[in-house]
Structure formats: C-alpha cells, structure tokens
mmCIF file of C-alpha atoms in Angstrom:
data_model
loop_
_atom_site.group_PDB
_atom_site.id
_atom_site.type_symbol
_atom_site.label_atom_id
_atom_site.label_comp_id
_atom_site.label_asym_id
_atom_site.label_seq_id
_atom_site.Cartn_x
_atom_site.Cartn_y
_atom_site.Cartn_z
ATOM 1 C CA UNK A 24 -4.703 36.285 -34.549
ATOM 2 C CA UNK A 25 -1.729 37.440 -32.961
ATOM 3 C CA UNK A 26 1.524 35.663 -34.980
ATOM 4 C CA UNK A 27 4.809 34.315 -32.758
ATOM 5 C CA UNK A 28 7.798 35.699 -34.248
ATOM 6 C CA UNK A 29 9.979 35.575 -31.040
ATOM 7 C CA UNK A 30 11.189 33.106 -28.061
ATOM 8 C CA UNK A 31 9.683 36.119 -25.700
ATOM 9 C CA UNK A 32 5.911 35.924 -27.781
ATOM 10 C CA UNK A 33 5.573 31.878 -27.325
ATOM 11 C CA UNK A 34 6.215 32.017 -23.978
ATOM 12 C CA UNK A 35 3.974 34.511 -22.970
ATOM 13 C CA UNK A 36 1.513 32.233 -24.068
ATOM 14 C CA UNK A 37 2.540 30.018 -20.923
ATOM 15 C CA UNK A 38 2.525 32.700 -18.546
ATOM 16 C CA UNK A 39 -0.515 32.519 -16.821
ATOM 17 C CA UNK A 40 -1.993 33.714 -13.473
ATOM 18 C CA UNK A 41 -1.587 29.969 -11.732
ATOM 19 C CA UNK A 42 -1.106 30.017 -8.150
ATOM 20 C CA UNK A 43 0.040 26.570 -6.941
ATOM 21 C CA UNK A 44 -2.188 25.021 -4.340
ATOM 22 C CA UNK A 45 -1.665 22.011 -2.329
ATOM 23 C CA UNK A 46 -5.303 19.787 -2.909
ATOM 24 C CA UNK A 47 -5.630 16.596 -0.764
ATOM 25 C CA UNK A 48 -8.260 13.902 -2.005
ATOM 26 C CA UNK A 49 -10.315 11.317 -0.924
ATOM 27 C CA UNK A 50 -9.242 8.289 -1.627
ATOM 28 C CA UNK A 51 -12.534 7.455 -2.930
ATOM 29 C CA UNK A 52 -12.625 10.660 -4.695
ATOM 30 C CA UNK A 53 -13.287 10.874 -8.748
ATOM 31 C CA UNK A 54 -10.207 11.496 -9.357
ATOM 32 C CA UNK A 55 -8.708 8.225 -8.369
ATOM 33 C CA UNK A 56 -11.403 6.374 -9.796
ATOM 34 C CA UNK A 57 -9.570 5.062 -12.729
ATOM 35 C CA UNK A 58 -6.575 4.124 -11.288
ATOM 36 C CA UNK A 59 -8.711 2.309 -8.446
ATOM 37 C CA UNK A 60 -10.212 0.254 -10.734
ATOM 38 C CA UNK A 61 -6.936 -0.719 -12.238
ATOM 39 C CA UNK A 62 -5.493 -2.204 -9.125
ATOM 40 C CA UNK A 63 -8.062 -3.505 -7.368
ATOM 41 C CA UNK A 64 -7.772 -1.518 -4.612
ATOM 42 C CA UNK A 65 -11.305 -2.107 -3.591
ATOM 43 C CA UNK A 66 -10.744 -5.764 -2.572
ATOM 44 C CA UNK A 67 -10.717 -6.446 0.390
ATOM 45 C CA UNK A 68 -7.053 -7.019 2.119
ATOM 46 C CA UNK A 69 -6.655 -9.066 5.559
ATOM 47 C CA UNK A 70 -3.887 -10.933 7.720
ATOM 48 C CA UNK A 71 -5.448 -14.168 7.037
ATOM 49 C CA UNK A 72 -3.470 -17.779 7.921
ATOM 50 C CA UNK A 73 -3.795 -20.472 5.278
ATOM 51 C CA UNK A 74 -2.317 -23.059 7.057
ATOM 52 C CA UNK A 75 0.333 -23.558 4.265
ATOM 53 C CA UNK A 76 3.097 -25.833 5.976
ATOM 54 C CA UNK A 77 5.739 -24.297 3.956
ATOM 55 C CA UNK A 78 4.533 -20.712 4.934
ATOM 56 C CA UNK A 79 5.190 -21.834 8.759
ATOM 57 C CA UNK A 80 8.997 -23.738 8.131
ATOM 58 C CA UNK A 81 11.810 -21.740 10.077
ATOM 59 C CA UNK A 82 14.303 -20.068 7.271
ATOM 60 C CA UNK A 83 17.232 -17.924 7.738
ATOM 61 C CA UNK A 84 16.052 -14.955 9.111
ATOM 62 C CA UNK A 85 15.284 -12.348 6.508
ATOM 63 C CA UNK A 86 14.110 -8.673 6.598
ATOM 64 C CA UNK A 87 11.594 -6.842 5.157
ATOM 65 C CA UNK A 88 11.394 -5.921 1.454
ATOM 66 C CA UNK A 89 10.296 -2.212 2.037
ATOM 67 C CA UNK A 90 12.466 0.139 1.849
ATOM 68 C CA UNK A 91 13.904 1.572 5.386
ATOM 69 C CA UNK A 92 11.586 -1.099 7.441
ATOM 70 C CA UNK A 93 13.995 -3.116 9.423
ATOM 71 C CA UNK A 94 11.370 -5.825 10.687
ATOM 72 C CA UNK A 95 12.970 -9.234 10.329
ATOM 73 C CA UNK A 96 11.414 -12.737 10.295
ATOM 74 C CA UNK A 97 11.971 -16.417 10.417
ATOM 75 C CA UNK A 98 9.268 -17.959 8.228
ATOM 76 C CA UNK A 99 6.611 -16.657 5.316
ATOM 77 C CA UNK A 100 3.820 -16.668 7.648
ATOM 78 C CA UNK A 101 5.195 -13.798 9.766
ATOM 79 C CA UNK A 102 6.405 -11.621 7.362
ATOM 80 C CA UNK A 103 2.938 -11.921 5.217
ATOM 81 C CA UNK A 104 1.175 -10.595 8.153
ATOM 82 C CA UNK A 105 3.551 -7.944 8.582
ATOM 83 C CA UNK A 106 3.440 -6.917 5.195
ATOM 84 C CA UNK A 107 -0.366 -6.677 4.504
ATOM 85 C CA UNK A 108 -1.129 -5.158 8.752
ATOM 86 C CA UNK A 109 1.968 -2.693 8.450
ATOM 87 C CA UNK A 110 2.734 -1.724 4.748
ATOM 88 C CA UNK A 111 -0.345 -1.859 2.388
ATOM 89 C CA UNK A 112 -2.230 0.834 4.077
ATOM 90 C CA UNK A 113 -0.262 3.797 4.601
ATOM 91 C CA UNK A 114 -1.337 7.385 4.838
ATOM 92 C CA UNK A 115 1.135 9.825 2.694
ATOM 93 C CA UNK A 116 0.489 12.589 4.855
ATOM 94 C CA UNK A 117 1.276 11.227 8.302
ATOM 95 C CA UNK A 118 2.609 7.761 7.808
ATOM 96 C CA UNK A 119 0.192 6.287 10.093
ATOM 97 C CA UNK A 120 -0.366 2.681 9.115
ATOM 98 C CA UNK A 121 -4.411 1.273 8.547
ATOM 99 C CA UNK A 122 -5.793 -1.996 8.787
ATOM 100 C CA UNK A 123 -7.873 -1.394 5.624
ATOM 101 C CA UNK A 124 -8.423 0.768 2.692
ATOM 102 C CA UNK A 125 -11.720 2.587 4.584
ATOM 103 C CA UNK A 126 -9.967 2.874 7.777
ATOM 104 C CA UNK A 127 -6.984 5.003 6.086
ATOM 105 C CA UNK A 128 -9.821 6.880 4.060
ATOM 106 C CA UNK A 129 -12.048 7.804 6.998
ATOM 107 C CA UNK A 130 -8.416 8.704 8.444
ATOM 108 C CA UNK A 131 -7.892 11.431 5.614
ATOM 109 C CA UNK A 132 -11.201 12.893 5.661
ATOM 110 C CA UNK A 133 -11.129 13.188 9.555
ATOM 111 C CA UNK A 134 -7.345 14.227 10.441
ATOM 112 C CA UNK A 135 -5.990 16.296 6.959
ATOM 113 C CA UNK A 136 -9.429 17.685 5.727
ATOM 114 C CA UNK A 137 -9.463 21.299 6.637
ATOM 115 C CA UNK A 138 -13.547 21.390 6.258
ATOM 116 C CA UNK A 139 -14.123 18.569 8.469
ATOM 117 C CA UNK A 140 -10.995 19.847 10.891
ATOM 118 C CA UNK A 141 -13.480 23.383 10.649
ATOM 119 C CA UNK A 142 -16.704 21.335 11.040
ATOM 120 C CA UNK A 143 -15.730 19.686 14.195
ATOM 121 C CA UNK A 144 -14.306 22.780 16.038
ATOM 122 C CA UNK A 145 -18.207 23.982 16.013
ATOM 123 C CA UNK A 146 -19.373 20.345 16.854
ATOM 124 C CA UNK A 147 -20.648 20.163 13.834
ATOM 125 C CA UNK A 148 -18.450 17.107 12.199
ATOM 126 C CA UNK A 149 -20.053 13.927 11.718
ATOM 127 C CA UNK A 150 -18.443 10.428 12.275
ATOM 128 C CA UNK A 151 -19.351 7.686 9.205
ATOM 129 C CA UNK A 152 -19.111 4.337 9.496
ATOM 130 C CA UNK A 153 -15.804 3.201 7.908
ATOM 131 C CA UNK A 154 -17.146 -0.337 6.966
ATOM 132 C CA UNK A 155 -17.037 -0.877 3.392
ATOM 133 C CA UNK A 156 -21.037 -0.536 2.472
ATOM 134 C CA UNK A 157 -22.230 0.930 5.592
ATOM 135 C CA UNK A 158 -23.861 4.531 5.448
ATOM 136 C CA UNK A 159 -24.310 4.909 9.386
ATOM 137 C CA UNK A 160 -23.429 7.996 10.546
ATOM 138 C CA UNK A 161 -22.634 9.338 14.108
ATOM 139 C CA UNK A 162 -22.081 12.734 15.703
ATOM 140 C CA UNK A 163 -19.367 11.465 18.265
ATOM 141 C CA UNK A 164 -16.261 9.030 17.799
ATOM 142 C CA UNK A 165 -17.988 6.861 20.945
ATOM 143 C CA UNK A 166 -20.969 6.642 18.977
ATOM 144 C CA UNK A 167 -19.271 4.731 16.053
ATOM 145 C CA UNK A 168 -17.145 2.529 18.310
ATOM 146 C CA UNK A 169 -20.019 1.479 19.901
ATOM 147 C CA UNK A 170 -21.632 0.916 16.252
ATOM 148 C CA UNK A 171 -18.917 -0.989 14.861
ATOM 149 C CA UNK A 172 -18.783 -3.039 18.041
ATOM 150 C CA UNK A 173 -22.439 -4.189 18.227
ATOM 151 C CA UNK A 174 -23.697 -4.130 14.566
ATOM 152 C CA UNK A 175 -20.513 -5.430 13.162
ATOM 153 C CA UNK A 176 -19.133 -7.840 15.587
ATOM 154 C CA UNK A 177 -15.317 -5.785 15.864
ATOM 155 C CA UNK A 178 -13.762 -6.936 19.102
ATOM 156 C CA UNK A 179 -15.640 -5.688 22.129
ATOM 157 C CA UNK A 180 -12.530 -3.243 23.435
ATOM 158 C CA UNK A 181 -12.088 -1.922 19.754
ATOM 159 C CA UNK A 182 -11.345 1.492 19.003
ATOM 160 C CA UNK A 183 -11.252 3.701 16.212
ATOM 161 C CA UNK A 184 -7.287 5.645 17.236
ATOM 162 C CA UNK A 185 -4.295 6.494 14.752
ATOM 163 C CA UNK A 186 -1.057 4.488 16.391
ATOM 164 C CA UNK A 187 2.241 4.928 16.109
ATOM 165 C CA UNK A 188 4.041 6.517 12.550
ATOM 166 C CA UNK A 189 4.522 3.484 10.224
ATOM 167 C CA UNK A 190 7.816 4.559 9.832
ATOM 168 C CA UNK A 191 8.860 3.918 13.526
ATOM 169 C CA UNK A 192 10.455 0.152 13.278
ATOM 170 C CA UNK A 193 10.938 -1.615 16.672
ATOM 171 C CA UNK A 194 7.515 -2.619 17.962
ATOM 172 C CA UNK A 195 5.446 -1.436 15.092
ATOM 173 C CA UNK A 196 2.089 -1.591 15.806
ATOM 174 C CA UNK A 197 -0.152 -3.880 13.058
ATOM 175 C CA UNK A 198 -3.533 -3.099 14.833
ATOM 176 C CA UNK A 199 -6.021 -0.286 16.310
ATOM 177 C CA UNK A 200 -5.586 0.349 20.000
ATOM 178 C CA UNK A 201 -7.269 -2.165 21.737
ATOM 179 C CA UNK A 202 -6.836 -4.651 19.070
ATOM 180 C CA UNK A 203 -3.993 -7.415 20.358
ATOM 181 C CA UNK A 204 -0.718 -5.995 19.159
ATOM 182 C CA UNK A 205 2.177 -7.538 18.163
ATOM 183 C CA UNK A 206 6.053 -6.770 18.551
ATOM 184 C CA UNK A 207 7.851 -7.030 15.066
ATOM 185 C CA UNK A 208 11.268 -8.306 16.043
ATOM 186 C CA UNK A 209 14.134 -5.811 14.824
ATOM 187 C CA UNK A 210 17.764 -6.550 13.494
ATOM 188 C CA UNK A 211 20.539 -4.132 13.109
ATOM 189 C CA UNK A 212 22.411 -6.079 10.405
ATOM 190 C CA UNK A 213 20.410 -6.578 7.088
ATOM 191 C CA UNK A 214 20.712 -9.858 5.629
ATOM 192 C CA UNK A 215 20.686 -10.623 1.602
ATOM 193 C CA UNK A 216 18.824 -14.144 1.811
ATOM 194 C CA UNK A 217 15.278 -13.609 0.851
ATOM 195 C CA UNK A 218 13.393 -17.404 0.434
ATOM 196 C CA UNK A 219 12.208 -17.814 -3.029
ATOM 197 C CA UNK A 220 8.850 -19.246 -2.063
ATOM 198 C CA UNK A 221 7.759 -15.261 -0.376
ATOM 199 C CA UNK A 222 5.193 -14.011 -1.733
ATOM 200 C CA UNK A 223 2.729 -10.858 -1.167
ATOM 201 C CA UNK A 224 0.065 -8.084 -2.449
ATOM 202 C CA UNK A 225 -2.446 -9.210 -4.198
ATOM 203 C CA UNK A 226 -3.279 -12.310 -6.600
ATOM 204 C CA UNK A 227 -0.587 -14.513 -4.696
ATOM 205 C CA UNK A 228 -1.302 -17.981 -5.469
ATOM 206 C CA UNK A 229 -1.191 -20.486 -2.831
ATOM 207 C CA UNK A 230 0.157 -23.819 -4.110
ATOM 208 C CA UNK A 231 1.517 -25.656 -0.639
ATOM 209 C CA UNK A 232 -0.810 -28.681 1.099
ATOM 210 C CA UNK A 233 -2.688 -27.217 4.476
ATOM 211 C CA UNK A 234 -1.796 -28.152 7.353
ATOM 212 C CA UNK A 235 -3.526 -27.048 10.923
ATOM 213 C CA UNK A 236 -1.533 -25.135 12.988
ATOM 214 C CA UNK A 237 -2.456 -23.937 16.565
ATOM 215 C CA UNK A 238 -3.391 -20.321 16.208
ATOM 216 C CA UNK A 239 -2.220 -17.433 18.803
ATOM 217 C CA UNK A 240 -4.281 -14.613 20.406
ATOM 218 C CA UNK A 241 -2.829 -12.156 18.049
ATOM 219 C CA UNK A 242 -3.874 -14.948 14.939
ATOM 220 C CA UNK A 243 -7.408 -15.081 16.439
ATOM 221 C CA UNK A 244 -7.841 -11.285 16.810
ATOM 222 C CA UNK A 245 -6.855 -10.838 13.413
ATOM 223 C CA UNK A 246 -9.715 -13.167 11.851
ATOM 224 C CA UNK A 247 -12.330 -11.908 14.062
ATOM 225 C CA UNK A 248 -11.709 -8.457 12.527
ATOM 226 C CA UNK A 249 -11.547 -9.441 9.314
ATOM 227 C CA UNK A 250 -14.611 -11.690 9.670
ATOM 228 C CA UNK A 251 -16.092 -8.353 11.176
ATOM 229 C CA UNK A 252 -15.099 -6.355 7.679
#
C-alpha cells in the first residue's frame, strides 16, 4: 500500500479520467424514483372549480407568486387555475409548460432524447400513449391524437403540440392547441397585497361553504380533460 506523505500524493488519488457528460432522464426514470415517492408527484394534478364562494370574491388585484411571472388576478379562483395549468408542469430544458406530469414526460422522451430524436429520423420512433396507465402505442403523432380522442374521451379537436415558452407572460397559454385557451391578464406594476386565504400545490384544504357558480367554456374544457385523465 502506497503511504500519503504529501498534499501532491492525496490528491492524485482524486485525479481521475472523468469526462463530464450532460445525462437527461426520464422523469419516470429510477433515478427519480425516491424523490417521486416523496412528493407525490404521481397524483394526479387538475384545474378543477370547487365552487368555494370565497375562492370567487373580487380582492385587490394581486400577482403571481412565481418568480418573474407577471400574471395578475382578482380572486383565488383565477390564480389557482393559473398556478396548477401554467406553473406545476414545467420542462427544465425548454420551459414549455404541460397540463400533466405524463404530458411533460412524453415531452422529454420525444423532443430532448437524442435516441428517440435518432429513431424518428429513420421512421422508426414510436408514439406512447401519455395517459397515466395506458400502454398503447402508435407509429405516428395522428395516430395517438386520434387514440386519446376516441378511447379516452379528450376533446374532439385535441392535439398533442408544445405551446408557447412558459416563461413568455402576456397571454400564456394554460392548454394544448386546440384546447380553449385563456388570456392571463398582465400588470406592469407589482403589487405587495397577497390575500391570506390563497392557497396552492398539493394537500390544500378546502374549508369555505360551496356555492354554484355558472361555469365558462374555458371552466368546462378544463373538466372534460381532466375527467378524460
């Protein structure tokens, strides 16, 4: 056994033929695993109206919590939709924003993986399914549209396109293309007030009496999908 006697003979011991490499992983790949489990991440995250009346009562207008989003809004309700649509799935690569955790990880797999970027060049790539516990799988994007349409009920105009960058502010876009989308409205001056009944993310208790509210086209949209998922 070789003995250290100098600064120069320990740190040879850390000089080793390592070539950094950038990896990118699936999202549903081992090495997440733990950390999925932690958070829940597997649950299943929609847009979805409660009915709360204080969720729906007109407040100072406040903005966003997220850092550089400068989406402002008038009552809970709004801003709770925002927040789950635009901010909870985000892909680091691109910043393109997903409606749920197997949209963005189809989204990975099919944009920033160099095998299936290689695969599909020789029409070779296949499409899966990106409902959580389906295994179809189809050798064009039409294919799968059509799937997801008929089998699981998605809006009959739906398809499966990357919008706009999430971090592009004025008219964000909270849906797929040719889901009903909505325009966020925008605020150059950032006010402090933030109501102390907001709440987001997951494990949010609800606590206020229902009461029915008239829903919109983007509302009904919005259910139908997640209804669909």
């Amino acid at each position: 056994m070789n003995t250290i006697t100098s600064v120069s003979d320990f740190e040879a011991l850390f000089m080793l033929p390592f070539q950094p490499k950038k990896v990118i992983y699936s999202l549903n790949s081992e090495f997440f695993r733990k950390g999925n489990a932690i958070c829940n991440i597997d649950v299943p995250q929609f847009a979805v109206d409660f009915h709360d009346e204080d969720r729906f009562q007109s407040l100072p207008e406040f903005p966003c919590c997220e850092m550089g989003c400068r989406a402002t809004f008038s009552n809970v309700r709004d801003y709770e939709i925002h927040f789950r649509s635009v901010h909870s799935f985000v892909c680091s690569e691109c910043k393109r924003t997903f409606l749920t955790y197997n949209m963005l990880d189809t989204h990975i797999q099919e944009k920033h993986d160099s095998y299936h970027q290689a695969a599909r060049a020789k029409n070779l790539a296949k499409f899966d399914c990106f409902v959580k516990g389906c295994k179809c799988t189809y050798d064009t994007l039409e294919e799968r549209d059509a799937h997801v349409i008929n089998d699981h009920n998605f809006p009959p105009n739906f398809k499966y396109r990357p919008l706009k960058k999430a971090e592009k502010f004025e008219a964000m876009d909270v849906s797929e293309e040719g889901l009903t989308k909505s325009n966020l409205p925008t605020s150059s001056r950032r006010k402090p007030y933030v109501p102390s009944n907001v709440c987001f993310g997951r494990g949010s208790a609800r606590t206020f009496s229902k009461k029915a509210v008239k829903k919109s086209n983007t509302e009904i949209t919005m259910k139908e999908l997640g209804d669909a998922l």
